[in-house]
Coordinates of C-alpha atoms and ligand atoms in Angstrom, one line a residue:
X13 CA 27.9 -15.8 18.9
X14 CA 27.1 -15.2 22.6
X15 CA 24.7 -18.0 23.7
X16 CA 23.4 -17.8 27.3
X17 CA 22.1 -21.4 26.8
X18 CA 25.8 -22.5 26.7
X19 CA 26.0 -21.8 30.4
X20 CA 23.4 -24.5 31.2
X21 CA 24.9 -27.0 28.8
X22 CA 28.6 -26.5 29.3
X23 CA 28.9 -24.2 32.3
X24 CA 30.7 -21.5 30.2
X25 CA 30.4 -19.7 26.9
X26 CA 31.5 -22.2 24.4
X27 CA 33.0 -19.7 22.0
X28 CA 36.2 -20.2 20.1
X29 CA 39.0 -17.8 20.9
X30 CA 41.4 -16.7 18.2
X31 CA 44.6 -18.7 18.6
X32 CA 46.7 -15.6 17.7
X33 CA 45.4 -13.5 20.5
X34 CA 47.8 -12.5 23.2
X35 CA 45.4 -13.6 26.0
X36 CA 47.2 -12.1 29.0
X37 CA 47.4 -8.8 27.2
X38 CA 43.7 -8.9 26.0
X39 CA 42.5 -10.0 29.4
X40 CA 44.3 -7.1 31.0
X41 CA 42.9 -4.7 28.5
X42 CA 39.3 -6.0 29.2
X43 CA 40.0 -5.5 33.0
X44 CA 41.1 -2.0 32.5
X45 CA 38.2 -1.1 30.2
X46 CA 35.6 -2.6 32.6
X47 CA 37.3 -1.8 35.9
X48 CA 37.4 -5.6 36.6
X49 CA 39.7 -7.4 39.0
X50 CA 40.8 -11.0 38.7
X51 CA 41.0 -12.9 42.0
X52 CA 42.6 -16.4 41.8
X53 CA 43.0 -19.2 44.3
X54 CA 46.4 -20.9 44.7
X55 CA 45.0 -24.1 43.1
X56 CA 44.6 -22.4 39.7
X57 CA 47.0 -23.2 36.9
X58 CA 50.3 -21.2 36.8
X59 CA 49.3 -19.2 33.7
X60 CA 46.1 -18.0 35.5
X61 CA 47.9 -17.2 38.7
X62 CA 50.3 -15.1 36.6
X63 CA 47.6 -12.9 35.2
X64 CA 45.6 -12.5 38.4
X65 CA 45.6 -9.2 40.2
X66 CA 45.4 -11.0 43.5
X67 CA 46.2 -14.6 44.4
X68 CA 45.4 -16.1 47.8
X69 CA 43.9 -18.7 50.0
X70 CA 40.2 -18.7 50.8
X71 CA 40.5 -16.2 53.7
X72 CA 42.7 -13.7 51.8
X73 CA 40.4 -14.0 48.8
X74 CA 37.3 -13.3 50.8
X75 CA 39.1 -10.3 52.5
X76 CA 40.2 -9.0 49.1
X77 CA 36.7 -9.4 47.6
X78 CA 35.2 -7.4 50.6
X79 CA 37.5 -4.4 50.0
X80 CA 38.0 -4.2 46.2
X81 CA 36.8 -1.1 44.5
X82 CA 36.4 -2.8 41.1
X83 CA 33.0 -2.9 39.5
X84 CA 33.5 -6.5 38.3
X85 CA 35.1 -9.4 40.2
X86 CA 36.3 -12.3 38.0
X87 CA 36.8 -15.1 40.5
X88 CA 39.0 -17.8 39.2
X89 CA 38.4 -20.6 41.7
X90 CA 35.3 -22.7 42.3
X91 CA 31.7 -21.8 42.6
X92 CA 31.4 -21.4 46.4
X93 CA 34.3 -18.9 46.2
X94 CA 32.5 -16.7 43.6
X95 CA 29.4 -17.1 45.6
X96 CA 31.2 -15.8 48.8
X97 CA 32.4 -12.8 46.8
X98 CA 28.8 -12.1 45.6
X99 CA 27.5 -12.4 49.2
X100 CA 30.0 -9.8 50.3
X101 CA 29.6 -7.5 47.3
X102 CA 25.9 -7.7 46.2
X103 CA 26.2 -4.5 44.1
X104 CA 29.1 -5.9 42.1
X105 CA 29.0 -8.2 39.1
X106 CA 30.8 -11.4 40.0
X107 CA 31.9 -13.6 37.1
X108 CA 33.3 -17.1 37.2
X109 CA 35.0 -18.8 34.3
X110 CA 33.0 -22.0 34.6
X111 CA 29.7 -22.6 36.4
X112 CA 30.5 -26.3 36.6
X113 CA 33.6 -25.7 38.8
X114 CA 32.0 -27.1 41.9
X115 CA 33.5 -28.7 45.0
X116 CA 33.1 -32.2 46.4
X117 CA 33.5 -31.0 49.9
X118 CA 30.7 -28.4 49.5
X119 CA 28.6 -31.1 47.8
X120 CA 29.1 -33.5 50.8
X121 CA 26.8 -31.2 52.9
X122 CA 23.3 -31.2 51.4
X123 CA 21.3 -28.2 52.9
X124 CA 18.1 -30.2 53.8
X125 CA 20.0 -32.8 55.7
X126 CA 22.2 -30.2 57.4
X127 CA 19.1 -28.2 58.4
X128 CA 17.6 -31.2 60.1
X129 CA 21.0 -32.0 61.9
X130 CA 21.1 -28.4 63.1
X131 CA 17.5 -28.6 64.4
X132 CA 18.4 -31.7 66.3
X133 CA 21.1 -29.8 68.2
X134 CA 19.5 -26.3 68.8
X135 CA 21.9 -25.5 71.7
X136 CA 25.0 -25.8 69.4
X137 CA 26.9 -23.0 67.7
X138 CA 27.5 -23.8 64.1
X139 CA 30.9 -23.2 62.6
X140 CA 31.2 -24.0 58.9
X141 CA 34.2 -24.1 56.8
X142 CA 33.9 -21.6 53.9
X143 CA 34.0 -24.6 51.5
X144 CA 30.2 -24.9 51.5
X145 CA 27.2 -23.6 49.6
X146 CA 25.4 -20.3 50.4
X147 CA 22.5 -22.4 51.7
X148 CA 24.8 -24.0 54.3
X149 CA 26.3 -20.6 55.2
X150 CA 22.8 -19.3 55.8
X151 CA 22.4 -22.1 58.4
X152 CA 25.7 -21.2 60.1
X153 CA 26.7 -18.9 63.0
X154 CA 30.3 -18.3 62.1
X155 CA 32.3 -19.2 58.9
X156 CA 35.9 -20.2 59.1
X157 CA 38.7 -21.1 56.7
X158 CA 41.7 -23.3 57.2
X159 CA 43.7 -20.2 58.1
X160 CA 41.5 -19.2 61.0
X161 CA 39.5 -22.3 62.0
X162 CA 41.6 -22.8 65.2
X163 CA 41.2 -19.2 66.3
X164 CA 37.5 -19.1 65.5
X165 CA 36.8 -22.2 67.6
X166 CA 39.0 -20.8 70.4
X167 CA 37.2 -17.4 70.3
X168 CA 34.1 -19.2 71.7
X169 CA 33.7 -19.9 75.5
X170 CA 35.3 -23.2 76.5
X171 CA 31.9 -24.8 77.3
X172 CA 30.2 -23.8 74.1
X173 CA 28.7 -26.7 72.2
X174 CA 29.9 -26.7 68.6
X175 CA 28.8 -28.2 65.4
X176 CA 31.7 -28.1 62.8
X177 CA 30.8 -28.6 59.1
X178 CA 31.4 -29.8 56.5
X179 CA 35.0 -31.2 56.6
X180 CA 35.6 -34.1 58.9
X181 CA 39.4 -34.0 58.5
X182 CA 39.7 -30.3 59.3
X183 CA 37.1 -30.7 62.1
X184 CA 39.0 -33.6 63.7
X185 CA 42.3 -31.8 63.4
X186 CA 40.9 -28.7 65.1
X187 CA 39.2 -30.9 67.8
X188 CA 42.6 -32.5 68.5
X189 CA 44.3 -29.1 68.7
X190 CA 41.7 -27.4 70.9
X191 CA 40.4 -30.3 73.0
X192 CA 36.9 -28.9 72.3
X193 CA 33.8 -31.1 72.2
X194 CA 32.5 -30.8 68.6
X195 CA 29.9 -32.6 66.5
X196 CA 31.6 -33.0 63.2
X197 CA 29.8 -33.3 59.9
X198 CA 31.0 -36.3 57.8
X199 CA 32.1 -34.5 54.7
X200 CA 35.4 -34.5 52.8
X201 CA 37.3 -33.1 49.8
X202 CA 38.1 -35.9 47.3
X203 CA 41.4 -34.3 46.4
X204 CA 42.8 -34.2 50.0
X205 CA 41.3 -37.7 50.8
X206 CA 43.2 -39.2 47.9
X207 CA 46.8 -38.8 49.1
X208 CA 48.6 -42.1 49.6
X209 CA 50.5 -42.5 52.9
X210 CA 52.5 -45.4 51.4
X211 CA 53.6 -43.4 48.4
X212 CA 54.4 -40.3 50.6
X213 CA 56.5 -42.5 52.9
X214 CA 58.3 -44.0 49.8
X215 CA 59.1 -40.5 48.7
X216 CA 60.4 -39.6 52.1
X217 CA 62.7 -42.6 52.0
X218 CA 64.1 -41.5 48.7
X219 CA 64.3 -37.9 49.9
X220 CA 65.0 -38.2 53.7
X221 CA 65.9 -34.5 54.0
X222 CA 62.5 -33.4 52.5
X223 CA 60.0 -32.2 55.0
X224 CA 56.4 -33.4 54.6
X225 CA 53.9 -30.5 54.8
X226 CA 50.2 -30.9 54.5
X227 CA 46.8 -29.1 54.3
X228 CA 44.5 -29.9 57.3
X229 CA 41.9 -31.3 54.8
X230 CA 44.1 -34.4 54.5
X231 CA 43.3 -37.6 56.4
X232 CA 44.8 -38.1 59.9
X233 CA 47.5 -40.6 58.9
X234 CA 48.9 -38.0 56.5
X235 CA 48.7 -35.3 59.1
X236 CA 50.5 -37.5 61.7
X237 CA 53.6 -37.8 59.5
X238 CA 53.6 -34.1 58.5
X239 CA 56.1 -31.8 60.0
X240 CA 54.0 -28.8 59.3
X241 CA 50.2 -28.5 58.8
X242 CA 48.5 -25.3 57.5
X243 CA 46.3 -23.6 54.9
X244 CA 47.7 -23.0 51.5
X245 CA 48.8 -19.5 52.6
X246 CA 50.4 -20.9 55.7
X247 CA 52.2 -23.7 53.7
X248 CA 53.6 -21.0 51.3
X249 CA 54.7 -18.8 54.2
X250 CA 56.3 -21.8 56.0
X251 CA 58.5 -22.9 53.0
X252 CA 59.7 -19.3 52.7
X253 CA 60.8 -19.0 56.3
X254 CA 61.9 -22.5 57.0
X255 CA 65.6 -23.6 56.6
X256 CA 65.0 -26.9 54.8
X257 CA 65.7 -27.2 51.1
X258 CA 63.1 -29.6 50.0
X259 CA 59.4 -30.4 50.8
X260 CA 56.9 -33.1 50.0
X261 CA 53.7 -31.0 49.6
X262 CA 50.4 -32.7 50.5
X263 CA 47.8 -30.4 49.0
X264 CA 46.5 -29.6 45.5
X265 CA 49.5 -29.2 43.2
X266 CA 48.6 -25.6 42.0
X267 CA 50.3 -24.2 45.2
X268 CA 53.7 -25.5 43.9
X269 CA 53.7 -22.7 41.2
X270 CA 53.9 -20.0 44.0
X271 CA 56.3 -22.1 46.0
X272 CA 58.8 -22.4 43.1
X273 CA 58.3 -18.7 42.3
X274 CA 59.0 -17.6 45.9
X275 CA 61.8 -20.1 46.6
X276 CA 63.4 -21.0 43.2
X277 CA 66.4 -22.5 45.0
X278 CA 64.3 -25.1 46.8
X279 CA 62.8 -28.4 45.7
X280 CA 59.1 -29.1 45.9
X281 CA 57.7 -32.6 45.4
X282 CA 54.0 -33.0 45.0
X283 CA 52.5 -35.7 47.3
X284 CA 51.0 -38.4 45.1
X285 CA 47.5 -39.8 45.2
X286 CA 46.5 -43.4 45.8
X287 CA 45.0 -44.6 42.6
X288 CA 46.9 -43.1 39.8
X289 CA 50.2 -43.3 38.0
X290 CA 50.2 -39.5 38.2
X291 CA 52.7 -38.0 40.6
X292 CA 50.5 -35.1 41.8
X293 CA 47.0 -34.4 42.9
X294 CA 44.9 -31.9 41.0
X295 CA 41.4 -30.7 41.8
X296 CA 39.4 -31.4 38.6
X297 CA 37.0 -28.6 39.5
X298 CA 39.7 -25.9 40.0
X299 CA 41.4 -27.0 36.8
X300 CA 38.2 -26.5 34.7
X301 CA 39.2 -22.8 34.5
X302 CA 41.2 -21.7 31.5
X303 CA 42.6 -18.5 30.0
X304 CA 40.0 -18.8 27.2
X305 CA 37.1 -19.1 29.6
X306 CA 38.4 -16.1 31.6
X307 CA 38.7 -14.0 28.4
X308 CA 35.2 -14.9 27.2
X309 CA 33.7 -14.4 30.7
X310 CA 35.2 -10.9 30.9
X311 CA 34.3 -10.0 27.3
X312 CA 30.6 -11.1 27.5
X313 CA 30.3 -10.6 31.3
X314 CA 29.0 -14.2 31.7
X315 CA 28.7 -16.6 33.5
X316 CA 27.6 -14.4 36.4
X317 CA 26.8 -15.4 40.0
X318 CA 23.1 -14.5 40.7
X319 CA 21.8 -15.0 44.2
X320 CA 18.5 -15.0 46.0
X321 CA 18.6 -11.9 48.3
X322 CA 17.1 -13.7 51.3
X323 CA 19.8 -16.4 51.3
X324 CA 22.5 -13.9 50.5
X325 CA 21.6 -11.8 53.5
X326 CA 21.5 -14.8 55.8
X327 CA 24.8 -16.1 54.5
X328 CA 26.5 -12.7 54.9
X329 CA 26.2 -12.5 58.7
X330 CA 28.4 -15.6 59.5
X331 CA 31.0 -14.5 56.9
X332 CA 31.1 -10.9 58.4
X333 CA 31.6 -12.5 61.8
X334 CA 34.6 -14.4 60.5
X335 CA 36.0 -11.3 58.9
X336 CA 35.6 -9.3 62.1
X337 CA 37.2 -12.0 64.3
X338 CA 40.1 -12.3 61.8
X339 CA 40.7 -8.6 61.7
X340 CA 40.8 -8.4 65.5
X341 CA 43.3 -11.2 65.5
X342 CA 45.4 -9.6 62.8
X343 CA 44.8 -12.6 60.4
Ligands
LIG24 P1 42.5 -22.8 51.7 O1 42.4 -21.9 50.5 O2 41.8 -22.2 52.9 O3 43.9 -23.2 52.0 O4 41.6 -24.1 51.3 C1 42.0 -25.0 50.4 C2 40.9 -25.5 49.6 O5 40.6 -26.6 49.5 C3 40.2 -24.6 48.7 O6 39.3 -25.2 48.0
LIG25 FE1 36.7 -28.5 46.9 FE2 38.8 -30.0 47.4 FE3 38.6 -28.9 45.0 FE4 39.1 -27.4 47.3 S1 40.4 -29.0 46.4 S2 37.7 -26.9 45.6 S3 37.9 -28.5 48.8 S4 37.2 -30.4 45.8

């Protein structure tokens, strides 16, 4: 039976799904019946990526959410991504498979502390990475993603004082690229902070022809040994256009699914984390989503993102600014 109290307890509807169901087919059927669209991030498991109507990085997903004509958006990613879709589409129903799919980076920026920090620097323009809560977005002037952070910072006058939040690794990377003075919030993503430089260099010794490529949420020592740095979409594009045959990939391992699909002849080696015997680095939040949770979410239209309208409106302005700048720049 459908139990709304499950959402509080488990984060999702804890209903058993008939093992004999052809889930991809049933999910597609529900989407057609309800005019629903499934948007999925590259960090989702391969089977979820394969049933999604649109797969992308954070920027592409926000852009797609803002233009979809569907009545329901099922966002298979983490909470702040579903929240962003709801901020952009208040009239639509936005579902996520699991309410407990959070984000350590978003959590590293508590709104009350950030509000105080912002108030201490009233002459600064606040640029926040999209990986933050709606409350932080509401305290922000312009949102950015890893695809457009550099261009967003450079779109401001050279002498503009900037606060960059919440990711210190992306902030420091952009600071080094632009030479801009920026106050950087001390937050980080536990997945990208976990990569082991030592194990990556060991892999490079074993595979000298493999290029190391990394997401800018990684720590500086990893970025320094990387031959290409970019968002998940940029990494995917790079491996398709580059002439090397193998890559050591320092970001969440879900992206490898698309890399292998797009370049079946190439070899992709996931960069390993520090404290694990495991060879790859998964985001435990992203990986909470399953086909069964997606099926139940679509069938019962729950869990749904519900937002306070005042916060939503305040959070919408900096996201729209990002979308406008990105459109002008053809991103
Ligand atoms: P992008 O989707 O912008 O590459 O960001 C990666 C990420 O950490 C999403 O949670
Ligand atoms: Fe957040 Fe990191 Fe997971 Fe992305 S990979 S959702 S930044 S914890």
